[in-house]
Structures are given as structure tokens and as C-alpha cells.
XYZ file of N, CA, C and O in Angstrom:
732
model
N -2.896 23.034 5.133
C -1.802 22.795 4.189
C -0.886 23.958 4.341
O -1.519 25.202 3.784
N 0.160 23.950 4.641
C 1.146 25.076 4.536
C 2.376 24.694 3.687
O 2.826 23.562 3.730
N 2.944 25.568 2.926
C 4.038 25.322 2.186
C 3.796 24.446 0.964
O 2.710 24.389 0.607
N 4.873 24.190 0.209
C 4.628 23.337 -0.920
C 4.790 21.811 -0.491
O 5.349 21.431 0.383
N 3.964 21.050 -1.516
C 4.035 19.621 -1.156
C 5.305 19.186 -1.304
O 6.114 19.569 -2.060
N 5.746 17.947 -0.441
C 6.912 17.229 -0.642
C 6.913 16.331 -1.748
O 5.743 16.012 -2.288
N 8.050 15.925 -2.198
C 7.965 14.972 -3.227
C 7.261 13.521 -2.765
O 7.419 13.370 -1.521
N 6.554 12.923 -3.662
C 6.062 11.591 -3.109
C 7.027 10.700 -2.632
O 8.258 10.833 -3.005
N 6.722 9.952 -1.615
C 7.621 9.097 -0.795
C 7.768 7.761 -1.592
O 6.670 7.080 -1.613
N 8.657 7.259 -2.220
C 8.895 6.086 -2.801
C 9.350 5.119 -1.602
O 10.207 5.437 -0.880
N 8.817 3.974 -1.635
C 9.221 2.964 -0.411
C 9.491 1.577 -0.929
O 8.905 1.310 -1.956
N 10.542 1.064 -0.366
C 10.793 -0.435 -0.699
C 11.036 -1.077 0.685
O 12.058 -0.751 1.169
N 10.132 -1.706 1.140
C 10.158 -2.207 2.646
C 9.993 -3.696 2.658
O 9.213 -4.249 2.024
N 10.862 -4.259 3.328
C 10.858 -5.798 3.448
C 10.273 -5.971 4.944
O 10.916 -5.525 6.008
N 9.170 -6.789 5.131
C 8.682 -6.971 6.392
C 7.771 -8.166 6.297
O 7.016 -8.350 5.338
N 7.878 -8.930 7.361
C 6.782 -10.026 7.500
C 6.700 -11.087 6.355
O 5.786 -11.557 5.850
N 7.857 -11.114 5.588
C 8.084 -12.014 4.494
C 7.603 -11.440 3.202
O 7.472 -12.071 2.236
N 7.246 -10.155 3.212
C 6.892 -9.449 2.077
C 7.789 -8.547 1.600
O 8.592 -7.769 2.510
N 7.761 -8.066 0.432
C 8.436 -6.785 -0.073
C 7.538 -5.970 -0.741
O 6.864 -6.148 -1.676
N 7.376 -4.711 0.044
C 6.393 -3.899 -0.399
C 7.083 -2.582 -1.190
O 8.079 -2.076 -0.595
N 6.594 -2.285 -2.329
C 7.189 -1.210 -2.958
C 6.070 -0.441 -3.464
O 5.030 -0.783 -3.717
N 6.368 0.928 -3.544
C 5.241 1.950 -4.164
C 5.534 3.208 -3.787
O 6.670 3.766 -3.456
N 4.498 4.105 -3.892
C 4.621 5.486 -3.663
C 3.374 6.084 -2.809
O 2.283 5.628 -3.188
N 3.821 6.909 -1.911
C 2.667 7.643 -1.180
C 2.828 9.186 -1.528
O 4.046 9.608 -1.330
N 1.854 9.699 -1.993
C 1.815 11.033 -2.351
C 1.030 11.902 -1.502
O 0.452 11.521 -0.306
N 0.583 13.131 -1.791
C -0.155 14.258 -1.017
C 0.540 14.379 0.442
O -0.196 14.333 1.355
N 1.770 14.519 0.309
C 2.638 14.883 1.652
C 2.961 16.214 1.746
O 3.599 16.677 0.787
N 2.595 17.004 2.709
C 3.104 18.274 3.066
C 3.974 18.195 4.086
O 4.136 17.327 4.848
N 4.701 19.429 4.459
C 5.719 19.376 5.462
C 5.237 19.041 6.803
O 6.030 18.476 7.705
N 3.944 19.202 7.115
C 3.471 19.002 8.412
C 2.571 17.728 8.431
O 2.444 17.058 9.547
N 2.000 17.203 7.300
C 1.089 16.076 7.318
C 0.972 15.402 6.087
O 1.305 15.932 5.060
N 0.709 14.205 6.035
C 0.278 13.359 4.896
C -1.308 13.684 4.982
O -1.869 13.518 5.943
N -1.842 14.166 3.840
C -3.196 14.726 3.862
C -4.062 13.872 2.785
O -3.563 13.701 1.761
N -5.312 13.441 3.210
C -6.246 12.877 2.435
C -7.414 13.659 2.664
O -7.822 14.041 3.744
N -8.451 13.732 1.717
C -9.673 14.506 1.846
C -10.735 13.708 1.177
O -10.465 12.889 0.212
N -12.010 13.968 1.528
C -13.050 13.238 0.863
C -14.218 14.311 0.845
O -14.642 14.765 2.083
N -14.784 14.752 -0.162
C -15.869 15.684 -0.235
C -17.407 14.868 -0.032
O -18.356 15.339 -0.716
N -17.352 14.121 0.928
C -18.497 13.200 1.325
C -18.212 12.635 2.717
O -17.380 13.186 3.191
N -19.253 11.840 3.067
C -19.104 11.132 4.359
C -17.999 10.123 4.256
O -17.715 9.637 3.126
N -17.077 10.198 5.169
C -16.064 9.166 5.154
C -16.500 7.651 5.512
O -17.612 7.431 6.265
N -15.919 6.739 4.761
C -16.292 5.287 4.719
C -15.156 4.712 5.674
O -14.086 5.239 5.683
N -15.329 3.535 6.123
C -14.316 2.843 6.743
C -13.084 2.588 5.932
O -12.009 2.576 6.307
N -13.310 2.334 4.719
C -12.169 1.994 3.703
C -11.408 3.376 3.564
O -10.151 3.143 3.259
N -11.959 4.559 3.697
C -11.202 5.698 3.736
C -10.237 5.760 4.961
O -9.085 6.131 4.771
N -10.738 5.451 5.985
C -9.905 5.541 7.248
C -8.858 4.436 7.065
O -7.684 4.716 7.374
N -9.155 3.190 6.665
C -8.208 2.256 6.493
C -6.980 2.527 5.490
O -5.838 2.184 5.672
N -7.417 3.153 4.354
C -6.512 3.511 3.295
C -5.457 4.531 3.847
O -4.268 4.413 3.636
N -5.983 5.444 4.641
C -5.125 6.392 5.275
C -4.168 5.773 6.200
O -2.890 5.995 6.452
N -4.802 4.893 7.095
C -4.119 4.306 8.050
C -3.019 3.324 7.527
O -1.635 3.472 8.072
N -3.111 2.668 6.471
C -2.056 1.973 5.911
C -0.994 2.908 5.349
O 0.264 2.667 5.450
N -1.353 3.967 4.622
C -0.361 4.941 4.085
C 0.437 5.585 5.307
O 1.668 5.742 5.209
N -0.222 5.751 6.382
C 0.388 6.437 7.622
C 1.477 5.449 8.236
O 2.528 5.773 8.517
N 1.019 4.170 8.298
C 1.792 3.019 8.803
C 3.062 3.004 7.699
O 4.371 2.788 8.194
N 3.042 3.069 6.448
C 4.080 3.020 5.589
C 4.968 4.272 5.753
O 6.289 4.018 5.814
N 4.342 5.377 5.977
C 5.105 6.530 6.354
C 6.075 6.417 7.533
O 7.274 6.797 7.652
N 5.404 5.824 8.561
C 6.137 5.780 9.771
C 7.034 4.544 9.770
O 8.325 4.841 10.315
N 7.019 3.644 8.996
C 8.083 2.549 8.692
C 9.246 3.209 7.809
O 10.382 2.661 8.082
N 8.998 4.048 6.935
C 10.018 4.499 6.013
C 10.983 5.513 6.872
O 12.168 5.518 6.568
N 10.446 6.246 7.787
C 11.325 7.104 8.644
C 12.329 7.889 7.893
O 13.402 7.905 8.025
N 11.609 8.683 6.936
C 12.416 9.496 5.986
C 12.681 10.883 6.574
O 11.661 11.483 7.071
N 13.823 11.278 6.607
C 14.138 12.741 7.274
C 13.404 13.787 6.496
O 13.318 13.620 5.142
N 12.811 14.675 7.097
C 12.004 15.779 6.439
C 10.720 15.585 6.123
O 9.952 16.441 5.627
N 10.232 14.266 6.392
C 8.852 13.997 6.120
C 7.971 13.880 7.442
O 8.615 13.588 8.527
N 6.791 14.299 7.445
C 6.010 14.372 8.763
C 5.713 12.918 9.168
O 5.836 11.905 8.692
N 5.442 13.066 10.503
C 4.913 11.722 11.240
C 3.548 11.881 11.608
O 3.054 11.116 12.372
N 2.793 12.620 10.987
C 1.330 12.835 11.270
C 0.659 12.764 9.973
O 0.992 13.181 8.861
N -0.574 12.107 9.997
C -1.493 12.038 8.801
C -2.950 12.605 9.121
O -3.382 12.363 10.298
N -3.523 13.051 8.089
C -4.899 13.809 8.345
C -5.845 13.368 7.408
O -5.425 13.200 6.101
N -7.093 13.077 7.863
C -8.154 12.970 6.790
C -9.294 13.947 6.980
O -9.762 14.075 8.295
N -9.607 14.700 6.099
C -10.612 15.756 6.209
C -11.707 15.331 5.206
O -11.543 15.089 4.136
N -12.933 15.386 5.852
C -14.223 15.040 5.076
C -15.081 16.127 5.223
O -15.244 17.069 5.957
N -16.324 15.792 4.520
C -17.487 16.711 4.700
C -17.934 17.151 6.050
O -18.311 18.179 6.317
N -18.098 16.116 6.883
C -18.663 16.307 8.207
C -17.645 16.545 9.257
O -17.836 16.792 10.468
N -16.382 16.013 9.147
C -15.430 16.111 10.255
C -14.012 15.678 9.664
O -13.778 15.456 8.585
N -13.083 15.610 10.651
C -11.707 15.260 10.239
C -11.087 14.565 11.270
O -11.368 14.534 12.486
N -10.023 13.746 10.897
C -9.198 12.786 12.006
C -7.806 12.916 11.594
O -7.456 13.200 10.558
N -7.068 12.632 12.523
C -5.587 12.578 12.362
C -5.012 11.352 13.056
O -5.605 10.885 14.117
N -3.882 11.039 12.603
C -2.980 10.067 13.370
C -1.627 10.534 13.644
O -1.122 11.103 12.840
N -1.275 10.417 14.919
C 0.009 10.935 15.318
C 1.071 9.828 14.962
O 0.644 8.768 14.401
N 2.272 10.035 15.502
C 3.316 9.015 15.385
C 2.881 7.592 15.957
O 2.312 7.827 17.188
N 3.347 6.648 15.427
C 2.901 5.304 15.992
C 4.120 4.544 16.185
O 4.915 4.433 15.246
N 4.325 4.270 17.563
C 5.796 3.495 17.927
C 5.670 2.168 17.457
O 6.760 1.616 17.070
N 4.538 1.445 17.427
C 4.550 0.098 16.997
C 3.920 -0.154 15.547
O 3.485 -1.119 15.200
N 4.322 0.916 14.743
C 3.743 0.766 13.374
C 4.278 -0.498 12.551
O 3.598 -1.116 11.908
N 5.683 -0.882 12.758
C 6.125 -2.129 12.150
C 5.352 -3.272 12.524
O 4.900 -4.173 11.556
N 4.982 -3.415 13.725
C 4.140 -4.657 14.181
C 2.634 -4.686 13.645
O 2.151 -5.523 13.126
N 2.105 -3.358 13.635
C 0.708 -3.261 13.113
C 0.768 -3.717 11.617
O -0.114 -4.381 11.086
N 1.662 -3.043 10.995
C 1.749 -3.340 9.514
C 1.965 -4.830 9.188
O 1.362 -5.403 8.294
N 2.794 -5.484 9.948
C 2.997 -6.903 9.911
C 1.725 -7.704 9.982
O 1.526 -8.544 9.221
N 0.890 -7.350 11.033
C -0.332 -8.009 11.245
C -1.271 -7.958 10.050
O -1.791 -8.673 9.581
N -1.314 -6.682 9.513
C -2.093 -6.389 8.450
C -1.760 -7.140 7.086
O -2.506 -7.702 6.429
N -0.356 -7.321 6.994
C 0.079 -8.078 5.789
C -0.265 -9.468 5.990
O -0.477 -10.317 5.026
N -0.069 -10.196 7.161
C -0.392 -11.366 7.476
C -1.861 -11.687 7.277
O -2.278 -12.782 6.524
N -2.806 -10.834 7.564
C -4.194 -10.860 7.105
C -4.408 -10.871 5.659
O -5.170 -11.601 5.001
N -3.675 -9.951 4.997
C -3.827 -9.943 3.592
C -3.334 -11.283 2.861
O -4.024 -11.835 2.095
N -2.214 -11.782 3.419
C -1.865 -13.087 2.860
C -2.928 -14.152 3.180
O -3.190 -15.093 2.304
N -3.410 -14.263 4.310
C -4.435 -15.222 4.767
C -5.613 -15.098 3.749
O -6.094 -15.988 3.247
N -5.995 -13.755 3.465
C -6.964 -13.592 2.665
C -6.909 -13.775 1.202
O -7.907 -14.232 0.404
N -5.615 -14.040 0.812
C -5.438 -14.551 -0.526
C -5.538 -15.991 -0.753
O -5.843 -16.517 -1.839
N -5.486 -16.649 0.380
C -5.671 -18.239 0.512
C -7.087 -18.521 0.734
O -7.484 -19.688 -0.025
N -7.947 -17.719 1.317
C -9.226 -18.014 1.643
C -9.918 -16.786 1.936
O -9.413 -15.852 2.576
N -11.349 -16.745 1.619
C -12.093 -15.597 1.931
C -12.188 -15.151 3.359
O -12.414 -16.159 4.110
N -11.752 -14.145 3.870
C -12.036 -13.718 5.225
C -13.366 -12.930 5.458
O -13.656 -12.272 4.626
N -13.970 -13.188 6.532
C -15.056 -12.450 6.929
C -14.912 -11.064 7.399
O -15.034 -10.666 8.641
N -14.220 -10.280 6.450
C -13.854 -8.924 6.687
C -14.655 -8.034 5.731
O -14.397 -8.004 4.688
N -15.611 -7.207 6.410
C -16.539 -6.367 5.661
C -16.158 -4.946 6.280
O -16.647 -4.718 7.431
N -15.509 -3.910 5.664
C -15.020 -2.910 6.229
C -15.949 -2.019 7.010
O -15.720 -1.670 8.146
N -17.241 -1.651 6.456
C -18.263 -0.841 7.271
C -18.666 -1.498 8.539
O -18.837 -0.968 9.516
N -19.104 -2.839 8.293
C -19.537 -3.573 9.423
C -18.506 -3.737 10.456
O -18.682 -3.624 11.656
N -17.253 -4.022 9.970
C -16.222 -4.419 10.942
C -15.829 -3.094 11.763
O -15.549 -3.088 12.974
N -15.915 -1.846 11.033
C -15.484 -0.647 11.564
C -16.654 -0.250 12.672
O -16.280 0.069 13.873
N -17.918 -0.616 12.275
C -18.920 -0.316 13.257
C -18.861 -1.120 14.577
O -18.834 -0.640 15.565
N -18.465 -2.482 14.327
C -18.264 -3.366 15.542
C -17.200 -2.852 16.331
O -17.306 -2.664 17.505
N -15.920 -2.568 15.777
C -14.704 -2.165 16.465
C -14.900 -0.823 17.145
O -14.531 -0.653 18.258
N -15.605 0.063 16.435
C -15.917 1.367 16.975
C -16.686 1.256 18.288
O -16.482 1.871 19.298
N -17.719 0.437 18.355
C -18.648 0.386 19.410
C -17.827 -0.372 20.531
O -17.971 -0.003 21.729
N -17.064 -1.267 20.425
C -16.236 -1.917 21.380
C -15.181 -0.961 21.939
O -14.988 -0.958 23.213
N -14.550 -0.154 21.072
C -13.576 0.947 21.573
C -14.356 1.862 22.378
O -13.649 2.364 23.327
N -15.506 2.148 22.125
C -16.404 3.101 23.106
C -16.709 2.426 24.344
O -17.419 3.006 25.063
N -16.458 1.208 24.520
C -16.807 0.482 25.705
C -18.082 -0.266 25.716
O -18.568 -0.742 26.771
N -18.811 -0.283 24.575
C -19.966 -1.083 24.473
C -19.706 -2.554 24.701
O -18.756 -3.056 24.364
N -20.927 -3.157 25.028
C -20.928 -4.756 25.235
C -20.819 -5.327 23.957
O -21.206 -4.718 22.836
N -20.392 -6.572 24.006
C -20.123 -7.487 22.800
C -21.514 -7.442 21.985
O -21.458 -7.243 20.759
N -22.617 -7.793 22.597
C -23.946 -7.946 21.958
C -24.444 -6.603 21.365
O -24.883 -6.563 20.213
N -24.210 -5.455 22.023
C -24.522 -4.170 21.409
C -23.635 -3.861 20.215
O -24.094 -3.439 19.122
N -22.352 -4.127 20.316
C -21.427 -3.859 19.151
C -21.945 -4.765 17.900
O -21.787 -4.402 16.751
N -22.088 -6.118 18.182
C -22.504 -6.819 17.116
C -23.867 -6.653 16.557
O -23.994 -6.584 15.161
N -24.760 -6.023 17.353
C -26.132 -5.719 16.772
C -25.836 -4.409 15.927
O -26.537 -4.376 14.798
N -24.900 -3.545 16.196
C -24.767 -2.333 15.428
C -24.038 -2.854 14.119
O -24.421 -2.262 12.945
N -23.078 -3.756 14.209
C -22.338 -4.402 12.996
C -23.523 -5.051 12.157
O -23.558 -4.877 10.978
N -24.396 -5.754 12.727
C -25.399 -6.365 11.880
C -26.284 -5.518 11.194
O -26.759 -5.735 9.963
N -26.709 -4.271 11.854
C -27.446 -3.335 11.027
C -26.806 -2.782 9.887
O -27.382 -2.561 8.851
N -25.524 -2.606 9.977
C -24.555 -2.133 8.934
C -24.639 -3.286 7.825
O -24.631 -2.912 6.636
N -24.458 -4.331 8.265
C -24.215 -5.523 7.382
C -25.534 -5.907 6.511
O -25.551 -5.932 5.330
N -26.671 -5.707 7.341
C -28.011 -6.116 6.634
C -28.676 -4.882 5.926
O -29.423 -4.907 5.102
N -28.354 -3.728 6.405
C -28.755 -2.587 5.865
C -30.199 -2.095 6.718
O -30.601 -2.871 7.514
N -30.626 -0.905 6.551
C -31.688 -0.352 7.019
C -32.632 0.180 5.977
O -32.467 0.166 4.770
N -33.747 0.709 6.345
C -34.846 1.210 5.397
C -34.061 2.078 4.396
O -34.439 2.151 3.164
N -33.289 3.084 4.755
C -32.717 4.128 3.902
C -31.373 3.639 3.290
O -30.918 4.406 2.469
N -30.784 2.624 3.649
C -29.569 2.271 3.161
C -29.354 0.794 2.897
O -29.849 -0.032 3.687
N -28.577 0.519 1.873
C -28.284 -0.945 1.582
C -27.202 -1.408 2.473
O -26.456 -0.677 3.039
N -27.249 -2.626 2.735
C -26.396 -3.310 3.506
C -25.021 -3.897 2.953
O -25.216 -4.166 1.703
N -24.022 -4.093 3.496
C -22.849 -4.748 2.807
C -23.162 -6.116 2.377
O -22.676 -6.560 1.400
N -24.175 -6.833 2.811
C -24.575 -8.141 2.506
C -25.046 -8.117 1.087
O -25.045 -9.066 0.375
N -25.539 -7.048 0.555
C -25.946 -6.809 -0.825
C -24.844 -6.970 -1.776
O -25.064 -6.918 -3.042
N -23.757 -6.674 -1.401
C -22.395 -6.650 -2.366
C -22.454 -7.979 -3.057
O -22.488 -9.069 -2.325
N -22.369 -8.096 -4.450
C -22.395 -9.353 -5.037
C -21.206 -10.341 -4.738
O -21.358 -11.469 -4.748
N -20.106 -9.629 -4.484
C -18.762 -10.479 -4.106
C -19.049 -11.201 -2.729
O -18.642 -12.197 -2.544
N -19.566 -10.545 -1.857
C -19.840 -10.965 -0.394
C -20.990 -11.951 -0.564
O -20.762 -13.096 0.071
N -21.806 -11.827 -1.500
C -22.943 -12.919 -1.668
C -22.371 -14.172 -2.195
O -22.686 -15.299 -1.832
N -21.361 -13.868 -3.111
C -20.678 -15.127 -3.775
C -19.994 -15.980 -2.767
O -20.112 -17.337 -2.710
N -19.370 -15.419 -1.801
C -18.607 -15.980 -0.692
C -19.378 -16.403 0.417
O -19.199 -17.401 0.993
N -20.321 -15.660 0.827
C -21.089 -15.883 2.107
C -22.443 -16.289 1.881
O -23.129 -16.881 2.856
N -23.150 -16.002 0.810
C -24.462 -16.567 0.561
C -25.414 -16.203 1.766
O -25.491 -15.176 2.261
N -26.049 -17.294 2.223
C -26.896 -17.064 3.297
C -26.368 -17.454 4.798
O -27.009 -17.469 5.794
N -25.053 -17.717 4.740
C -24.286 -18.080 6.129
C -24.248 -16.809 6.935
O -24.172 -15.570 6.303
N -24.403 -16.970 8.192
C -24.142 -15.788 9.022
C -22.613 -15.514 9.194
O -21.785 -16.142 9.758
N -22.194 -14.492 8.377
C -20.860 -14.080 8.298
C -20.249 -13.378 9.434
O -19.134 -13.140 9.624
N -21.028 -12.755 10.383
C -20.681 -12.068 11.483
C -20.526 -13.025 12.727
O -21.191 -12.920 13.718
N -19.522 -13.744 12.594
C -19.238 -14.858 13.592
C -18.070 -14.337 14.439
O -17.432 -13.242 14.331
N -17.460 -15.339 15.090
C -16.182 -14.946 16.172
C -14.995 -14.621 15.249
O -14.228 -13.774 15.724
N -14.849 -15.113 14.067
C -13.735 -14.829 13.140
C -13.986 -13.323 12.661
O -12.999 -12.592 12.661
N -15.186 -13.025 12.358
C -15.501 -11.571 11.971
C -15.108 -10.512 13.034
O -14.427 -9.679 12.909
N -15.402 -10.906 14.356
C -15.214 -9.862 15.457
C -13.763 -9.882 15.696
O -13.201 -8.835 15.987
N -13.120 -11.060 15.598
C -11.371 -10.974 15.901
C -10.852 -10.174 14.772
O -10.025 -9.202 15.192
N -11.197 -10.264 13.496
C -10.653 -9.431 12.433
C -10.955 -8.074 12.528
O -10.219 -7.247 12.494
N -12.177 -7.773 12.947
C -12.689 -6.335 13.007
C -11.838 -5.757 14.274
O -11.222 -4.442 13.896
N -11.569 -6.273 15.404
C -10.721 -5.687 16.331
C -9.240 -5.665 16.013
O -8.625 -4.745 16.396
N -8.793 -6.610 15.338
C -7.271 -6.628 15.091
C -6.962 -5.773 13.977
O -5.995 -5.114 13.955
N -8.137 -5.445 12.957
C -7.571 -4.625 11.870
C -7.891 -3.098 12.348
O -7.269 -2.105 12.146
N -9.215 -2.973 12.857
C -9.432 -1.541 13.049
C -9.195 -1.021 14.745
O -9.210 0.072 14.951
N -8.995 -1.984 15.518
C -8.602 -1.747 16.910
C -7.274 -0.680 17.090
O -7.620 0.378 17.713
N -6.371 -0.992 16.412
C -5.048 -0.150 16.551
C -5.464 1.311 15.773
O -4.947 2.413 16.356
N -6.101 1.241 14.566
C -6.558 2.515 13.980
C -7.255 3.398 15.064
O -7.005 4.598 15.296
N -8.371 2.820 15.759
C -9.103 3.526 16.643
C -8.312 4.021 17.944
O -8.698 4.975 18.427
N -7.449 3.211 18.256
C -6.606 3.631 19.512
C -5.660 4.759 19.170
O -5.390 5.776 20.011
N -5.346 5.052 17.960
C -4.337 6.081 17.778
C -5.199 7.318 16.924
O -4.712 8.430 16.979
N -6.407 7.232 16.411
C -7.013 8.145 15.777
C -7.640 9.244 16.706
O -8.081 8.978 17.838
N -7.428 10.478 16.207
C -7.721 11.650 16.970
C -8.692 12.619 16.115
O -8.438 12.769 15.007
N -9.783 12.983 16.707
C -10.688 13.713 16.003
C -10.300 15.094 15.890
O -9.738 15.734 16.806
N -10.260 15.827 14.650
C -9.830 17.126 14.405
C -11.006 18.169 14.661
O -12.204 17.811 14.465
N -10.704 19.343 15.218
C -11.628 20.326 15.381
C -11.591 21.232 14.044
O -10.431 21.789 13.854
N -12.556 21.161 13.314
C -12.621 21.959 12.179
C -13.266 23.402 12.373
O -14.180 23.480 13.036
């Protein structure tokens, strides 16, 4: 972080049949910055990614086109994204769909699946990794234990083809643009 923080960015954006209004803060002259004094979770990455896309769509003079997430064990950044409006539209469409019916999108499991596929792993290997995150292991609870997920998915195998499609559509572009920082 160099210099003084910029004023929070207020946005009013019409896209994909939505009108988004809000504010993005923690912006410095060179980066939009987020930090976490713990291990990064998939939702932390997704939160930064959405703010980054909003920053890209706003195209405000004097504001950076790069975003950074620094955490206990590592850091990541996102450079300028040329197809930011299309990616944001896709996310908004999933949001709208999710308001009408529950979607099998579980951030940690979906991220694990998409990350493995992005690394070139086979479908079966990626799905097995996602399932371990979903079900949990000896030392950690799985997302399946979340009472809200239990309410919607119960004993149904929620990691189906719809899950894999959502995982790749939501986390795929994030993984394509994400760059690891050397700390």
C-alpha cells in the first residue's frame, strides 16, 4: 500500500436486466486491497473477484485496474479483465436463478473442483477432491454439515453435473485471471 487510500467507489451499473448500486472501498492508487489474517476461503476469493469486476466495469479515471488479496499463507492478484462485463452478467444470471430455486453451489467444494480442473486434472479426480471437501475429513467438517445445505439437499448427492457446470462457470474465469503473489 503506497499513498493515501482513494475515496470509496460508488457505482450505479445497469447490466443483464439488473441495476447494481453500492460502494467498493479499500482502494489505493495501485490496487483494490483485501486481506485476511487467516487461511483464505473460496468465498474470500469470490468476494474480491466480484468487487474487482465492479471496479473494471466502472472504468473510473484515477482508480486502479488491479486487485489484491493478501492472507496468512499467500497472496493473489487480479489484473485488468477485458471481458469483465460478460463475466459479471453471467454471475448475475446465476444470482437471479438462485433466487428462484436453490442451486447446487457450495463455494469451498466448487472451488476445489474448479481448481483441480484448471490444473488439468481429470473429471473424476476433481470430483473426488470436491467430494472430500463436501463431506469433510477427519480433522475438518464438510460443507454438507451446513444446516442450510442440509435443508435443501438432505441426503441427495448434490455434486452432480449441475454442480460441476456451476463450479466451472463461476470459478473458472476467476482461476484464469488469478495470479499468485510472491510475498
